Coordinates of C-alpha atoms in Angstrom, one line a residue:
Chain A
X27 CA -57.0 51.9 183.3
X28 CA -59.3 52.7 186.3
X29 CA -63.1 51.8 186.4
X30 CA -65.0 51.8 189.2
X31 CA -68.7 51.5 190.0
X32 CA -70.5 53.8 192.0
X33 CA -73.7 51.6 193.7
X34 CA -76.7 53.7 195.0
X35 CA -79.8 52.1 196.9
X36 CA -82.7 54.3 196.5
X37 CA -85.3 53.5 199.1
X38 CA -89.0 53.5 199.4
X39 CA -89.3 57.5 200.5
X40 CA -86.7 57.7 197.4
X41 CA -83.9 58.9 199.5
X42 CA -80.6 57.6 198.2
X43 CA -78.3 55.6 200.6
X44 CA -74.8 56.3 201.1
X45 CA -73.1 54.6 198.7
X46 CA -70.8 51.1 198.0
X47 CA -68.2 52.1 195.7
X48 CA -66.2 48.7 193.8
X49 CA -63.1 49.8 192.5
X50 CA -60.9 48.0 189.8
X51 CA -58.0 46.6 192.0
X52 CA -60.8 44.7 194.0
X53 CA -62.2 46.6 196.4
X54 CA -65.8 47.3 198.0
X55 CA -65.4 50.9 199.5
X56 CA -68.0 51.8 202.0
X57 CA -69.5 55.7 202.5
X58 CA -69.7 56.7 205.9
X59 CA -67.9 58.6 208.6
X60 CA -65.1 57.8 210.6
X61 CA -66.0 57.2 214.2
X62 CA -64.4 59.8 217.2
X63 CA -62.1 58.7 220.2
X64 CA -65.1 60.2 222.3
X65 CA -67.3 57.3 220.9
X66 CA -64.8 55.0 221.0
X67 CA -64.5 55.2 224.8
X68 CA -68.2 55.7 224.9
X69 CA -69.1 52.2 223.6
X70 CA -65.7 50.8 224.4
X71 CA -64.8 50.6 220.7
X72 CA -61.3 49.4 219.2
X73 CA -58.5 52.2 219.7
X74 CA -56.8 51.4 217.1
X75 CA -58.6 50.0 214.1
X76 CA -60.1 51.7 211.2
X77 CA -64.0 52.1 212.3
X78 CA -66.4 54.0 210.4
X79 CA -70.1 54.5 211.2
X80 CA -72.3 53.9 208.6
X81 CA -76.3 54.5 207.6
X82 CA -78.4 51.2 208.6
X83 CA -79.8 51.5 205.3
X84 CA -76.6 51.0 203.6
X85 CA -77.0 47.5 205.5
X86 CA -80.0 46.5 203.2
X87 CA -78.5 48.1 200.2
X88 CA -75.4 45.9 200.8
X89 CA -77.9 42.9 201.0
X90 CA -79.6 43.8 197.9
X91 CA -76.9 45.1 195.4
X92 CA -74.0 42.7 196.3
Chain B
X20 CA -88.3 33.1 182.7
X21 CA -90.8 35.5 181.7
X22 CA -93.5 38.0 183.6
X23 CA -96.7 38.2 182.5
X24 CA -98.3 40.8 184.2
X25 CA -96.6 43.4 182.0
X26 CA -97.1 45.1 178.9
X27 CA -94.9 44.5 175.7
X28 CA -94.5 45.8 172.9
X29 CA -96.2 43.6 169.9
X30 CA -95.4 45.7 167.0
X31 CA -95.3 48.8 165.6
X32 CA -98.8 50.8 164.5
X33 CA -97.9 50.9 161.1
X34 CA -97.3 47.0 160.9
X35 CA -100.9 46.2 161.8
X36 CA -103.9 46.9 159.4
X37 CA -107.1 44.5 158.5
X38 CA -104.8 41.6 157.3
X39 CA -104.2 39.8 160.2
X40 CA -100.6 39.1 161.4
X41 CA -99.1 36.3 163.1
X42 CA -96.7 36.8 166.2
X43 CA -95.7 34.7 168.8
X44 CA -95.2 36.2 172.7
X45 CA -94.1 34.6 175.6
X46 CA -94.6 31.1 173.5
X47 CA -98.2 32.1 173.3
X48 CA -98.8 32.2 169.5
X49 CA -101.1 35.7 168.6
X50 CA -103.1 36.9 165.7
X51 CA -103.4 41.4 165.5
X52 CA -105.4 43.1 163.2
X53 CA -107.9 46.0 162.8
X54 CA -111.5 46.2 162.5
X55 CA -113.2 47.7 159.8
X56 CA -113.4 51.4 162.4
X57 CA -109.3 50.2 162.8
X58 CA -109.4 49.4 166.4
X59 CA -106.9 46.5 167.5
X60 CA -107.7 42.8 167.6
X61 CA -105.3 40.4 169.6
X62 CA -106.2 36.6 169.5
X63 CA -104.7 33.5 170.6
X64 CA -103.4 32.4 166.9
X65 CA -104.9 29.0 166.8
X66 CA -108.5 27.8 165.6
X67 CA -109.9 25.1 168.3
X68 CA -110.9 23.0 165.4
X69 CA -108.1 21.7 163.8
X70 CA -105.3 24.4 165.5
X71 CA -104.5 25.9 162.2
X72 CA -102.9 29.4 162.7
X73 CA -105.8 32.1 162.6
X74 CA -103.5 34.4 160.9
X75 CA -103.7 32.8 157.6
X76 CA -107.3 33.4 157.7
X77 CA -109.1 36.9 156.8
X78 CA -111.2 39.3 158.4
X79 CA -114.9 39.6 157.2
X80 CA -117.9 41.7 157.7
X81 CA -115.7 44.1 159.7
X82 CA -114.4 42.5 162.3
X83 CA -115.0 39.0 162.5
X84 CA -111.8 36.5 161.8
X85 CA -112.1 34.1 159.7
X86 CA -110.1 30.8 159.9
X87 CA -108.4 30.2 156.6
X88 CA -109.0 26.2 156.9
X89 CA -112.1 25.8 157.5
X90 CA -114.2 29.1 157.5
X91 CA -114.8 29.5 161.1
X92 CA -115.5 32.8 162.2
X93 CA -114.4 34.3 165.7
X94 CA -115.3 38.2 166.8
X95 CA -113.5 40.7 168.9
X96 CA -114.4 38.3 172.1
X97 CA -112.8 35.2 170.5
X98 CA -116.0 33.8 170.4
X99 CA -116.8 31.2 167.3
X100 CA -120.2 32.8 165.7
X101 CA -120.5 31.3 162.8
X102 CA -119.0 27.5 161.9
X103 CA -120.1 26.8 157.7
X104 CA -122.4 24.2 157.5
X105 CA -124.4 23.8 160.8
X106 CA -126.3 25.8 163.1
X107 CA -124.9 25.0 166.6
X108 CA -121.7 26.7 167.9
X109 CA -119.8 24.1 170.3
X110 CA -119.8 25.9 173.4
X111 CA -115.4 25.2 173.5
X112 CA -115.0 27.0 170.3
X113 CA -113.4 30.0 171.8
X114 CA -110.0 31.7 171.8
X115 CA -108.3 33.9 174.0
X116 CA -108.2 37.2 173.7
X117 CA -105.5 39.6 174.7
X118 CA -105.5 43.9 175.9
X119 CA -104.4 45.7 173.6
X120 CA -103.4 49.4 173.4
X121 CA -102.1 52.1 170.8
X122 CA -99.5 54.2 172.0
X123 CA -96.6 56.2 170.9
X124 CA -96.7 54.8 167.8
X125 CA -96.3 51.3 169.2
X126 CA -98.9 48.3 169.9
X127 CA -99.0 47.0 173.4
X128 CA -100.3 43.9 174.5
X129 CA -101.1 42.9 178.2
X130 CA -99.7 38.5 178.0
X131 CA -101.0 38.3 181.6
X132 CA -104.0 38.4 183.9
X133 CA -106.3 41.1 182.1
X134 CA -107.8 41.9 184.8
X135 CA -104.6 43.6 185.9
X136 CA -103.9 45.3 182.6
X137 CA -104.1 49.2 183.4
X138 CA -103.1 51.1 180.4
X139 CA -101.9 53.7 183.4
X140 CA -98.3 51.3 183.5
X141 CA -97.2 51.5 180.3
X142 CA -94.0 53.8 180.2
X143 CA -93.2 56.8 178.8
X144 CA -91.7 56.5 175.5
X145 CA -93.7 60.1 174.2
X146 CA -90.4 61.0 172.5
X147 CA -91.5 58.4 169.0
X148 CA -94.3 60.7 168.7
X149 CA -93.8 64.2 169.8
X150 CA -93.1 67.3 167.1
X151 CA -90.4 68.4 169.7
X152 CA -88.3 65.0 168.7
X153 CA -87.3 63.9 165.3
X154 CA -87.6 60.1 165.9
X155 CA -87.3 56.8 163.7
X156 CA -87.4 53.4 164.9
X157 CA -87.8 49.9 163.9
X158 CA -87.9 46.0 164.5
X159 CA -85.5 43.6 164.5
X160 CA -86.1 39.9 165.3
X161 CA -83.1 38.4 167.4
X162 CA -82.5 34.8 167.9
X163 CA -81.4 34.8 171.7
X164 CA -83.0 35.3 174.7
X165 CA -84.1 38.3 175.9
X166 CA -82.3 39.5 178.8
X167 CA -78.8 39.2 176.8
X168 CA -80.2 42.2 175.1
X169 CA -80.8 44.1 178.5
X170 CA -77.9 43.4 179.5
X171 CA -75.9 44.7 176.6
X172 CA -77.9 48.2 176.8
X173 CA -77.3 48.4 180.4
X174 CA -73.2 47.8 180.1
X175 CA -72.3 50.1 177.2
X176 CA -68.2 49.8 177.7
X177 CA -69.7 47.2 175.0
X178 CA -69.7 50.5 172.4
X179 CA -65.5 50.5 172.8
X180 CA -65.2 47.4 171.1
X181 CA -68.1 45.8 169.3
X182 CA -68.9 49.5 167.5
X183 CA -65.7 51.6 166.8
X184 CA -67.1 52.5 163.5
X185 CA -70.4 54.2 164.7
X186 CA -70.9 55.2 168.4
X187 CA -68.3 53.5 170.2
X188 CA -64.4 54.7 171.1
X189 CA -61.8 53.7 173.5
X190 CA -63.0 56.5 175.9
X191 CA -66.1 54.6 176.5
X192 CA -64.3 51.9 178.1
X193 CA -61.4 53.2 180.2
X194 CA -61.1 55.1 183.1
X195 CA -64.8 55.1 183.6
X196 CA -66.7 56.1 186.7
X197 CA -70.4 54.5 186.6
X198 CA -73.1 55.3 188.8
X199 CA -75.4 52.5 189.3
X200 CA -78.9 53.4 191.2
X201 CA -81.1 51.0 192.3
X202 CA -85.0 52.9 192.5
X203 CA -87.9 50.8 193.7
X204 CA -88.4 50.2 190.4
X205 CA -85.6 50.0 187.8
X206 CA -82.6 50.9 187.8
X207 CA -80.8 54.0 186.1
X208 CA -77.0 53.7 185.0
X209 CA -75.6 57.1 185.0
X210 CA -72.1 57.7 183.1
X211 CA -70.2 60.9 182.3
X212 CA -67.3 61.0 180.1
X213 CA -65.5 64.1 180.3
X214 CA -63.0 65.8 177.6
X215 CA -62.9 63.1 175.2
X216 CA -62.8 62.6 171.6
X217 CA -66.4 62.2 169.8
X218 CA -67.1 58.8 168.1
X219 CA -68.1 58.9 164.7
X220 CA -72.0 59.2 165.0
X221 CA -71.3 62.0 166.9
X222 CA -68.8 64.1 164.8
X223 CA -71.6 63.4 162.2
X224 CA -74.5 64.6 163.8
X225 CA -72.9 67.2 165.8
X226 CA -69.7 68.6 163.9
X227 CA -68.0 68.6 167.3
X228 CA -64.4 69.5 166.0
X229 CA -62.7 69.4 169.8
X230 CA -63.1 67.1 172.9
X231 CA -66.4 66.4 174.2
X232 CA -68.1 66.1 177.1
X233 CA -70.5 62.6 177.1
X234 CA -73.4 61.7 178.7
X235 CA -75.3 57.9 179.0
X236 CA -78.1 57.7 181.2
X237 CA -79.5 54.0 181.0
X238 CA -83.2 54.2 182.5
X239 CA -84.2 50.3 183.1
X240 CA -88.1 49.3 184.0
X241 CA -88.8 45.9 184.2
X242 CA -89.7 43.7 182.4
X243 CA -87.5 45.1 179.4
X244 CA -88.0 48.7 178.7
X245 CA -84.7 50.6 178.5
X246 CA -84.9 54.1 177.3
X247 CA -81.3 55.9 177.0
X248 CA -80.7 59.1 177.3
X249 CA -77.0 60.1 175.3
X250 CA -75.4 63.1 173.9
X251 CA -72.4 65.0 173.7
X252 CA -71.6 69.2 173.9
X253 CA -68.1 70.5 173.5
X254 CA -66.0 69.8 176.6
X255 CA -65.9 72.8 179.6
X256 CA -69.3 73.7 178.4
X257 CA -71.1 72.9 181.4
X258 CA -73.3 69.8 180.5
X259 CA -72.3 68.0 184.2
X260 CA -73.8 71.0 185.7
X261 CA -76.9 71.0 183.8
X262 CA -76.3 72.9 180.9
X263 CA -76.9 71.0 177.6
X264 CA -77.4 73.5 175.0
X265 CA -74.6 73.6 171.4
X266 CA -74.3 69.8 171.3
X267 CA -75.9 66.9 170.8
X268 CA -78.8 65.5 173.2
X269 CA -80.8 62.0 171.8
X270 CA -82.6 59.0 173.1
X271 CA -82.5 55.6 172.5
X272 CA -85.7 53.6 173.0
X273 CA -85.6 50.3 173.5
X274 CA -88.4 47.3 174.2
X275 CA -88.0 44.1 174.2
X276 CA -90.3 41.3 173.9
X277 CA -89.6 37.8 174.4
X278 CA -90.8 35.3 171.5
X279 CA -89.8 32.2 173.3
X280 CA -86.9 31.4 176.0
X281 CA -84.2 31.7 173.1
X282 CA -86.1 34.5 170.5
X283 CA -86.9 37.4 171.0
X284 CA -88.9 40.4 169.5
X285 CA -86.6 44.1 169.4
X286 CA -88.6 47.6 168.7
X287 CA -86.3 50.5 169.0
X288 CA -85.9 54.3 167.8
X289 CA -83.6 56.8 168.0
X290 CA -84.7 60.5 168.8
X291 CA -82.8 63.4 168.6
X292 CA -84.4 67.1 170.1
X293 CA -82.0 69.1 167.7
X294 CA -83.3 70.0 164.0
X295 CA -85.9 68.0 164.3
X296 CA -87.7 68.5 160.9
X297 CA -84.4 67.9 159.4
X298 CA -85.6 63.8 158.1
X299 CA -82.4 63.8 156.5
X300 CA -80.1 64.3 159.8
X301 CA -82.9 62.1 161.2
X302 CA -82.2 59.3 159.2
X303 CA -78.3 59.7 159.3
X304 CA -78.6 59.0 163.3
X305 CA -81.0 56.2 162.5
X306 CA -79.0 54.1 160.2
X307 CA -75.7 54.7 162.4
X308 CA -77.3 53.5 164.9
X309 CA -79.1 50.4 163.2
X310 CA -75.3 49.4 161.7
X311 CA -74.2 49.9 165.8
X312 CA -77.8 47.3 166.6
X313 CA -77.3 45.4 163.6
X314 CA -73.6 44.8 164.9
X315 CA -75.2 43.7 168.3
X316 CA -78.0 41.3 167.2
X317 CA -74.5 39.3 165.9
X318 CA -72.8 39.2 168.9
X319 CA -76.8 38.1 170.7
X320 CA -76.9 35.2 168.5
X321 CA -73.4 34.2 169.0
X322 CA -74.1 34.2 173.0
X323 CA -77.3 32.1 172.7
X324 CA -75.5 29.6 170.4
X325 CA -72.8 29.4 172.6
X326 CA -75.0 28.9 176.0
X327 CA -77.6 26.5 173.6
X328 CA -74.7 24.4 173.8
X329 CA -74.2 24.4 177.5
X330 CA -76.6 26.3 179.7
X331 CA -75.1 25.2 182.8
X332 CA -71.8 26.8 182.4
X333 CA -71.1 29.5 185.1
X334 CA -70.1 33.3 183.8
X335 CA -67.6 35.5 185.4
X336 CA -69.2 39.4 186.4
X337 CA -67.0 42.5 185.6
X338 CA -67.4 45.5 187.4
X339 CA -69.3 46.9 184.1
X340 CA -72.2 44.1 184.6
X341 CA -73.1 46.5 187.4
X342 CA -75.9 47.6 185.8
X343 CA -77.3 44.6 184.6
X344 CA -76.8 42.6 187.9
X345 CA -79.6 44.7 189.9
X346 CA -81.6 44.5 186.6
X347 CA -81.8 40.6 186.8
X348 CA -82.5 40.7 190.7
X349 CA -84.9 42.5 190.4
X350 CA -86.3 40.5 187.3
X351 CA -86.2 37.5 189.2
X352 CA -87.8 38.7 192.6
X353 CA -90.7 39.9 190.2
X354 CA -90.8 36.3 188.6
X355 CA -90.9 34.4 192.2
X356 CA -93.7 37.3 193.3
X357 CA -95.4 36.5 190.1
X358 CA -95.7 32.6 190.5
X359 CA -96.2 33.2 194.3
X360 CA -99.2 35.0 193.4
X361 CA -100.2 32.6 190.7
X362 CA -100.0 29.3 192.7
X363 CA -102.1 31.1 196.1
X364 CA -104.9 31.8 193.3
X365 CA -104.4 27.8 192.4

């Protein structure tokens, strides 16, 4: 049996943020992207963890929603 | 907890005529009736002279109301004109009066400042009176508090177990994917359910004889207006991309109005936009669902007996109580901007 729950923040201009996903073994799965080695030498970033870069908005969504 | 600055439904047109009837909203008691010209009347339902409940009075000389006690008579203001037996009107005998509006077949009535009451707010529920709908609805009184009732409309995994018989099957609680969408304003529970059996209701109504694809779209407004949008058309016909057409497409309307912090007052309808002069098929959908409601005001009044006895206990949240999480946020951020606003005006 899978559920999972797709949460969407609409904002005031009614664009809809990226969204948090909660899955049924536990999870909160983030949308966003995945971030380059270029950026991670830019801004001296962790090699080798698992960075993504995500919408400042999803930020207030997470605030609200969760 | 309850907002004020809203509308709510008080009753249905039909219940309301020159004999006045007593309801209670928001623990404010209320007396509705029509004038002789059958515009609405709402009162506060208790005469300042010895509190007796206006709505065993009568209304006389077309639209004054009548205290049944005494013979006091209040008009459309809630202003005493007439007290039997002297001249002089005390200056206190006055009641409150309420907004009122007709619309869609339901009355509305404005509990808060009425200053703030613009007839512009109240949603759209066009469906219980449109000829491109065949609709019925009715009223149910539930003892239990209101927002268990939003959050059973805004979870339906519910349908799997508590109405197997009528609307509900094991496909509406397994293997789910649920969108949940906060707006500025509500929130809106989207659900697909792709190639599986029909429940009951459905076969029914739409002779579906292979898998279905299903639809629930749960549109919430605050403070408790939930207006569903369900249905059904044989599966790999295209309803996730749009298309609708050779099944099954219906609303469920829903309004609740609290009575008091445990009670609560429940309009609802069902509409369907397929056969729609059929009354018949339109009162087959209506009574399966009222069995399905019926089936729910039961579980309600277990819940509120259950938390009478201890309010304080802690519940757990499922992944389904998605919906009605963000509905109760944002139910209780209105409440603190409501009584923010009302203590600066203190």
């Amino acid at each position: 049996m899978h559920f999972r729950v797709e949460l969407v923040w609409q904002d005031e201009a009614q664009d809809d943020v990226p969204s948090i996903y909660l899955t049924s073994d536990g999870r909160v799965i983030l949308q966003g992207r995945s971030v380059s080695s270029d950026e991670r030498d830019h801004f001296k970033l962790p090699p080798g963890a698992d960075l993504i870069s995500v919408d400042r908005r999803l930020i207030k969504a997470i605030k609200e929603m969760l | 907890m309850f907002l004020k600055n809203s509308w709510y439904v008080a009753a249905w047109d039909r219940e309301i005529a020159d004999k006045p009837i007593g309801r209670t909203f928001l623990n404010e008691p209320v007396v509705m009736f029509r004038d002789k010209a059958g515009q609405l009347i709402a009162m506060e339902d208790k005469c300042p002279h010895r509190r007796v409940p206006l709505s065993m009075g009568k209304v006389v000389e077309g639209d004054l109301l009548q205290c049944h006690y005494h013979g006091l008579r209040f008009d459309r203001t809630g202003t005493c004109v007439r007290v039997p037996g002297q001249e002089s009107i005390p200056e206190t005998a006055k009641v409150k009066t309420y907004p009122v509006v007709e619309r869609y077949h339901w009355v509305w009535i404005w509990m808060g400042d009425p200053v703030q009451a613009d007839p512009a707010t109240i949603p759209d529920y066009h469906y219980l009176d449109s000829p491109d709908w065949g609709a019925k609805g009715t009223y149910i009184h539930v003892k239990a508090n209101w927002q268990l009732i939003v959050d059973n409309l805004l979870d339906l995994t519910h349908l799997a177990f508590v109405h197997e018989s009528t609307i509900g099957n094991a496909a509406v609680a397994e293997n789910a994917e649920v969108r949940v969408k906060r707006t500025p304003g509500g929130v809106l529970v989207t659900r697909w359910m792709i190639d599986k059996p029909a429940p009951p209701t459905y076969v029914k109504a739409g002779n579906f004889t292979t898998n279905v694809d299903r639809w629930q779209f749960i549109d919430f407004l605050p403070p408790a207006y939930l207006r569903l949008s369900v249905g059904a058309t044989p599966t790999g016909t295209g309803a996730p991309e749009g298309k609708f057409e050779g099944g099954i497409n219906m609303r469920n309307l829903n309004a609740i109005t609290p009575e008091t912090e445990n009670t609560s007052h429940y309009f609802w309808a069902q509409a369907h936009d397929f056969d729609v002069k059929n009354e018949k098929l339109t009162d087959m959908i209506f009574e399966q669902v009222k069995t399905a409601f019926l089936e729910d005001k039961e579980v309600f009044e277990a819940q509120q007996r259950v938390i009478d006895h201890d309010a304080s206990e802690s519940q757990v949240d499922i992944h389904a109580d998605a919906g009605g999480i963000q509905a109760r946020r944002i139910l209780s951020r209105l409440h603190d901007e409501e009584m923010q606003a009302r203590q600066a005006a203190e």
